[in-house]
Amino acid sequence: MTLGPDAPRIRAVVVDDAVLLREGLARVLDEAGIEVVAQYADAAAFLATLPGAAPDVVVMDVRMPPTFTDEGVRAAVETRRVAPGTGVLLLSQYVEATYAEDLLASGTAGVGYLLKDRVTRLEEIDDAVRRVASGGTVLDPEVVRELMQRRQDPLDALTPREREVLGLMAEGRTNAAIARALVIGTGAVEKHVSSIFAKLALEDTGVDHRRVLAVLAYLG
């Protein structure tokens, strides 16, 4: 990409424990006209520089030392808290919608979440970094699909009758009382309740406990 004479130079930081990936990403960004001002092998080292040396954007891996779980996500959220003007672009090997939700919970401006394997062209990472640095949002299509599925109302899977049963459960009625209210047999109520538990993915940890969880889902 060729920058115009008046185009502001973006200052970026790369955080990744894999040295080859870190160095390679830094070189790609530098060739695209994005100034890589620092590189770090772990999130803690980067966070220690904030807020004094906050870059325009930080590009970091999701899983890094010491536990290789969510260090990058937690560092991204902390970055948004300490230096809210800093854009954050997370790179992941897998679709991890929970982590994307954690990141987006801090605000949708200046955030990105891409899958490493799906970034096939240098122009894609260059464009993503620039968009995030300027306050835009960049999400991999696979991540978007996962988020949409997670955000679907689980109650949508219930039939009208099951919703009636769940509504009466929320009123604190027993199966027998629900049967009387709906003029159906107790056995039918029990089948509806079991179906509700299954559709809401409530594990069998006790009927009473599952009734409470089902009611909470209904009220939520």
C-alpha angles and dihedrals in degrees: 000000000000116000123215118241093256098042112122114242112239117227112216137181122206120209118186132130092217104087096202093051092044094050093042093051091047091052093048092051093046091052089051091056097259112131112228102206097179145003128208134188095209139027096241093061091052095046090053088068095057138140095004098057100032111161126210090255139003121209112200143165119247097225118049140143139334100029101004092222119098105337092124093051094049090047090050092052091047090049090054090051098046099034106020093177092063117100117224126208115185121200119201138179092215141037103262106171093177090061091047089052090051090053095046091049087073090059134291099246115100099005135120139178119190135170112239096220092053095055096091102156130054089226090063096059091041091052092045094052092048093048093049092045090054093051099267130132125240121187128170111243091238090055091049091053092050091049092050092051092049092050096052111114106255088211089068088078093061122098119235090257092050089051089053091051092047091049090055090046087055087056088059097251122154123234090260092052091048090051091053093047093051095036093235134118123277089239090058090051091051090053091050091049092050090049091050091052091050096047092048089049093236111166120230099260096135132317095248092050092048091049089057092049092048091051091049089053089050094049093043 
